[in-house]
Coordinates of C-alpha atoms in Angstrom, one line a residue:
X1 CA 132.4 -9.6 107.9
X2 CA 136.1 -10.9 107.6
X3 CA 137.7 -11.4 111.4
X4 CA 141.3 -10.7 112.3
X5 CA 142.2 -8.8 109.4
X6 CA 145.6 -8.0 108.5
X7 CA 146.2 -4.1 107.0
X8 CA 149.6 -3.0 107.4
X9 CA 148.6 0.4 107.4
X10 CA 148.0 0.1 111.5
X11 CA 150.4 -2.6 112.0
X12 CA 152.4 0.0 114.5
X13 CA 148.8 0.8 116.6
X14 CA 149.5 0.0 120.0
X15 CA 147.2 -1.8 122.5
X16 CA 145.3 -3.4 119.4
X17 CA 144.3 -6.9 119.6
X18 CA 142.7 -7.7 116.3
X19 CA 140.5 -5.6 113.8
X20 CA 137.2 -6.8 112.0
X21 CA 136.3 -5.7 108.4
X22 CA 132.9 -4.7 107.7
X23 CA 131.4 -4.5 104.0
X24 CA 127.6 -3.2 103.8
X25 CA 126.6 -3.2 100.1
X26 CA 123.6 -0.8 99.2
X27 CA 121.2 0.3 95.9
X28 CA 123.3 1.5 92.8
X29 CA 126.2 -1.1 94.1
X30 CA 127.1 1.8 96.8
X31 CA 129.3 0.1 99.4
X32 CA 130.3 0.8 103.0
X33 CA 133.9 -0.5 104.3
X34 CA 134.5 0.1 108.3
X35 CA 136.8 -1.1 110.4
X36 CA 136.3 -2.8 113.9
X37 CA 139.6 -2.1 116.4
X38 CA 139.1 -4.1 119.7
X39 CA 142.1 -3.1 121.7
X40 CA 144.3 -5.9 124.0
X41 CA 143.2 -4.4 127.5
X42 CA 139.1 -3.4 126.6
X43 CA 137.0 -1.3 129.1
X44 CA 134.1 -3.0 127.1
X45 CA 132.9 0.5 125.4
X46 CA 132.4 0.9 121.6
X47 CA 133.4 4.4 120.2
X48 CA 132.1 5.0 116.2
X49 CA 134.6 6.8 114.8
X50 CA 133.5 9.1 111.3
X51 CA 135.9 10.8 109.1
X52 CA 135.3 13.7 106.5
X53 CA 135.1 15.0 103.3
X54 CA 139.0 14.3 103.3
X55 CA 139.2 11.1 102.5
X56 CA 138.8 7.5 104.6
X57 CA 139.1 7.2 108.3
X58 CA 143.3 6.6 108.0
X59 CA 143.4 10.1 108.8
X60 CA 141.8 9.4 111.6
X61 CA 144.1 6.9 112.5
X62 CA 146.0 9.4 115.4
X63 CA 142.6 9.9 117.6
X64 CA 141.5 5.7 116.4
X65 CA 145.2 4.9 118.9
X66 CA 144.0 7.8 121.2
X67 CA 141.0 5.8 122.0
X68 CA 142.8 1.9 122.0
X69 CA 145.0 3.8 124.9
X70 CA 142.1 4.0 126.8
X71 CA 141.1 0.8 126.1
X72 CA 138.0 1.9 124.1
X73 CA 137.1 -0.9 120.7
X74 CA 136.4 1.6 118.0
X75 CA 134.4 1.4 115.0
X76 CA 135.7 3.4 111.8
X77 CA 133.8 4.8 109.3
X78 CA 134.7 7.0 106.2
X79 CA 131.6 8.9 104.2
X80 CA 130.0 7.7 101.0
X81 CA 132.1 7.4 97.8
X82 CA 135.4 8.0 100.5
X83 CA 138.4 6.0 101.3
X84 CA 138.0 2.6 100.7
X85 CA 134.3 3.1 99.4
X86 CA 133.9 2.6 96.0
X87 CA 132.3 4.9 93.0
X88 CA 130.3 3.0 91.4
X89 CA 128.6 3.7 88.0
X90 CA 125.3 4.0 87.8
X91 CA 122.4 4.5 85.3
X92 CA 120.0 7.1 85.5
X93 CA 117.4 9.3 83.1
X94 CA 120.4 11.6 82.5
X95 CA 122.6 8.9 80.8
X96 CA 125.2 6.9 82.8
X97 CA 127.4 9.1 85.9
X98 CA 130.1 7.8 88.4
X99 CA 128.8 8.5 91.8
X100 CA 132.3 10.8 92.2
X101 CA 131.0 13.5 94.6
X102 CA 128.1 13.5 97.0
X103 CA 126.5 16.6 94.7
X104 CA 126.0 13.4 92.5
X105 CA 123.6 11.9 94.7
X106 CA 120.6 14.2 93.5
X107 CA 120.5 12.3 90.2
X108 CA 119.9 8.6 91.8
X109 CA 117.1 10.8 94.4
X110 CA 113.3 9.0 93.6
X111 CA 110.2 9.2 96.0
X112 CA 110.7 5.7 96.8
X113 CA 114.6 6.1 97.5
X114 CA 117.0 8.7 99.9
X115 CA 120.9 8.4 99.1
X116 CA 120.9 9.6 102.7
X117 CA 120.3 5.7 103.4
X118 CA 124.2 4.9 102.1
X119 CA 125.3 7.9 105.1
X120 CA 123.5 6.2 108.4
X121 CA 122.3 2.4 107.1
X122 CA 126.7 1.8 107.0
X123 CA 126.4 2.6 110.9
X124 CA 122.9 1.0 111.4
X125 CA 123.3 -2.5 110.2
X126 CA 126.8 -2.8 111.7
X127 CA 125.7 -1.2 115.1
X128 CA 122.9 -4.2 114.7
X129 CA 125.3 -7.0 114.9
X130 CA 128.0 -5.4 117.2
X131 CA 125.0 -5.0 120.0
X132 CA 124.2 -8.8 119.0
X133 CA 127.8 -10.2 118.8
X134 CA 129.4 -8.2 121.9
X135 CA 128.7 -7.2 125.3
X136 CA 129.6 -3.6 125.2
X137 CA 128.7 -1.4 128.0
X138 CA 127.9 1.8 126.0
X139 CA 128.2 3.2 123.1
X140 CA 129.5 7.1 122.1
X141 CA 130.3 8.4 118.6
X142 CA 132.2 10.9 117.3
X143 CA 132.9 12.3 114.1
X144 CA 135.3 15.2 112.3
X145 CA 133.4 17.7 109.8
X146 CA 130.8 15.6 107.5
X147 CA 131.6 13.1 109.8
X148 CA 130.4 15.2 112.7
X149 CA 127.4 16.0 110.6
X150 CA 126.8 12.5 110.0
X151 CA 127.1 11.7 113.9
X152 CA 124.6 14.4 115.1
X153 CA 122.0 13.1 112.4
X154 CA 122.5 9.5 113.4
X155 CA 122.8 10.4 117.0
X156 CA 119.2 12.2 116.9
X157 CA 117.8 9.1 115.1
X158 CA 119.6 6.1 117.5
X159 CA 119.2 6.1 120.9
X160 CA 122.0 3.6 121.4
X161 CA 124.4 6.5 120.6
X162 CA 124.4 7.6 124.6
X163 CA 127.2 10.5 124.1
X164 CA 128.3 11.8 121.0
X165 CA 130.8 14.5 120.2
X166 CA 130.8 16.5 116.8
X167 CA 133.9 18.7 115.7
X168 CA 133.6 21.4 112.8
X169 CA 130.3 19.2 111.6
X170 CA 127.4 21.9 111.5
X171 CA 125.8 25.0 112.4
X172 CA 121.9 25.9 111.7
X173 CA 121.3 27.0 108.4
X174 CA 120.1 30.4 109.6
X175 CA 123.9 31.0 110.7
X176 CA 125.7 29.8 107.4
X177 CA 126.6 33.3 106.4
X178 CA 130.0 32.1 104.5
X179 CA 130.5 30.4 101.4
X180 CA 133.0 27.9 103.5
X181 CA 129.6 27.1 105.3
X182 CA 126.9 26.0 103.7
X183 CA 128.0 22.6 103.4
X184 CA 127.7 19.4 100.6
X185 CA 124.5 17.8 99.0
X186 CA 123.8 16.1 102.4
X187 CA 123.7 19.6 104.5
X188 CA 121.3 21.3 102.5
X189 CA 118.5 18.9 101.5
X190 CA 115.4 20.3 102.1
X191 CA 113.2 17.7 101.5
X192 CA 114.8 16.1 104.5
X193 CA 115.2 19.3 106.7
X194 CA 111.4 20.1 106.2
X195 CA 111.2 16.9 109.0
X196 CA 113.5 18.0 111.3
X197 CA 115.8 21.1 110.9
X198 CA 119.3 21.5 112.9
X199 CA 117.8 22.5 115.7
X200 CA 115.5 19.7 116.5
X201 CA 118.6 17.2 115.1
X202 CA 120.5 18.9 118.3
X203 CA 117.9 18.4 120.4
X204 CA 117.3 15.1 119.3
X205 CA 120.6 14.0 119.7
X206 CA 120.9 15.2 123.3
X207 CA 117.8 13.7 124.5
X208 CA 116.7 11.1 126.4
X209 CA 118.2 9.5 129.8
X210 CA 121.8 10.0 130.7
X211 CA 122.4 11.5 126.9
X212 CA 124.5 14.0 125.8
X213 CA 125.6 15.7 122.5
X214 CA 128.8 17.7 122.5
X215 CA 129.2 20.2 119.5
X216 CA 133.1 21.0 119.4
X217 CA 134.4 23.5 117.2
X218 CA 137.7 25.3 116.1
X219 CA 137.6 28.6 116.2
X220 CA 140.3 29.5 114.0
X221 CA 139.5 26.5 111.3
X222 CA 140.5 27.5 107.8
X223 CA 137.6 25.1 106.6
X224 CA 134.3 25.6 108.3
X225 CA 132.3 26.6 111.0
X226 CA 134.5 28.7 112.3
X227 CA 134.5 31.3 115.1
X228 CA 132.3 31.2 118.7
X229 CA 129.1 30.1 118.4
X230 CA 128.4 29.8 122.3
X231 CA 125.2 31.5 123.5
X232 CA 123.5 32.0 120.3
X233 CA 121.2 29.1 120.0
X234 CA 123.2 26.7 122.3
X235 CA 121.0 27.8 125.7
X236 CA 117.8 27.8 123.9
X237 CA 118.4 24.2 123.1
X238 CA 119.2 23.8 126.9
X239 CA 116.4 25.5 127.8
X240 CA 114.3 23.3 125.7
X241 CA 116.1 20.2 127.1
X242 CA 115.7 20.9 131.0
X243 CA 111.9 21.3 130.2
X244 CA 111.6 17.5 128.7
X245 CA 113.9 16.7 131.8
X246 CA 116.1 14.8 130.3
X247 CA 119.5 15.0 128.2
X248 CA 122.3 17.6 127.7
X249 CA 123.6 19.8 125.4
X250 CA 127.0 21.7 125.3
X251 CA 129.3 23.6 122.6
X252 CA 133.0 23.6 123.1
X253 CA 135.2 26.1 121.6
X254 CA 138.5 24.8 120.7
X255 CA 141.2 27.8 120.6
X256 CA 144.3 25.9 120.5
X257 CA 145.2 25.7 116.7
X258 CA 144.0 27.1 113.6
X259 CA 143.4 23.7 112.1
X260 CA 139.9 21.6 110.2
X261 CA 141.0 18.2 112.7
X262 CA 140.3 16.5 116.1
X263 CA 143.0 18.3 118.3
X264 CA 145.4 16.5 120.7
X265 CA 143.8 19.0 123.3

């Protein structure tokens, strides 16, 4: 952890009071680097922030100022192998291979190891010594396309996560009826879906007192996950929910652009 940081790349944020640096190292020299904002005026919340597939969480950095407005402290992530992350090389029984895409992954996969650890321990370990370093009130999470995937999984699996809001991040396999759909290495891996599919990682993630999860997407996206996905498998999980007694579930359909990103609406 390196404290009051200095990256000139959100020198111009506004209502920022310092940033943290965060460097979680992992198996195969996979490594993890995440940003802590904590704004000048806090309301003493903690939003985790997750980028994409496109690249580190400076593309994030219009909704990172969106949330310092409001006086949130923000915790930014980019996926595996992404943005400041490195690509390591690694040795395996097929010869040596730079860890260059997430497909990648299935060559370092053992019965003793998951690469799905380098995904959620990142979030984890640093959520560890945020709740033991800080008096935050809550905490929410939100993340953009395989950073929306990644905050559903982690949401269903951390109960810390009280609200948490993914955009353009999934749909149950049973509904990936385009090629644009079906999603990376970490979408499709059945050895890990055989535990919990999408629907019990929904249900999951919405559970438990004063919990909700959020599913927003873009109609009109260009990427994924397009179209209007309301009342096909979203009241069942409701149903499901209001029978435990506890937690919330809602999709969102954003029609005001036709981009893949976290809307100003």
């Amino acid at each position: 952890i390196e404290k009051n940081i200095i990256d000139q790349n959100y020198s111009d944020l506004k209502n920022l009071k310092q940033i943290d640096k965060f460097l979680i190292s992992m198996e195969y020299d996979v490594n993890s680097t995440s940003y802590l904002f904590l704004p000048e005026n806090p309301n003493d919340e903690l939003i985790i922030y997750h980028q994409g597939h496109d690249g580190g969480f400076i593309n994030g950095k219009n909704t990172i100022q969106f949330f310092l407005n409001e006086g949130y402290s923000v915790l930014a992530f980019s996926m595996p192998l992404l943005g400041m992350n490195n690509q390591p090389i690694v040795d395996t029984e097929f010869g040596e291979i730079k860890l260059a895409s997430h497909e990648y992954f299935q060559f370092i996969e053992s019965q003793d190891f998951s690469p799905l650890k380098f995904y959620f321990e990142p979030v984890s370990s640093s959520l560890n010594y945020i709740e033991n370093n800080f008096n935050f009130t809550n905490f929410y999470m939100i993340g953009i396309s395989g950073g929306g995937w990644t905050t559903t999984v982690y949401s269903a699996i951390d109960e810390r996560i009280s609200k948490s809001f993914s955009i353009a991040g999934s749909v149950p396999l049973l509904f990936r009826t385009s090629v644009n759909d079906l999603g990376d290495y970490e979408q499709t891996l059945p050895n890990f879906y055989k535990i919990g599919n999408y629907f019990d990682l929904y249900i999951l993630a919405s559970y438990g007192n004063d919990r909700k999860h959020i599913q927003i997407f873009n109609k009109n996206d260009p990427c994924c996950f397009s179209g209007d996905p309301r009342g096909i498998f979203d009241d069942d999980i409701q149903s499901v929910l209001q029978d435990f007694g506890n937690g919330n579930y809602i999709i969102y359909l954003d029609e005001t652009h036709a981009e893949h990103k976290i809307s100003d609406y």
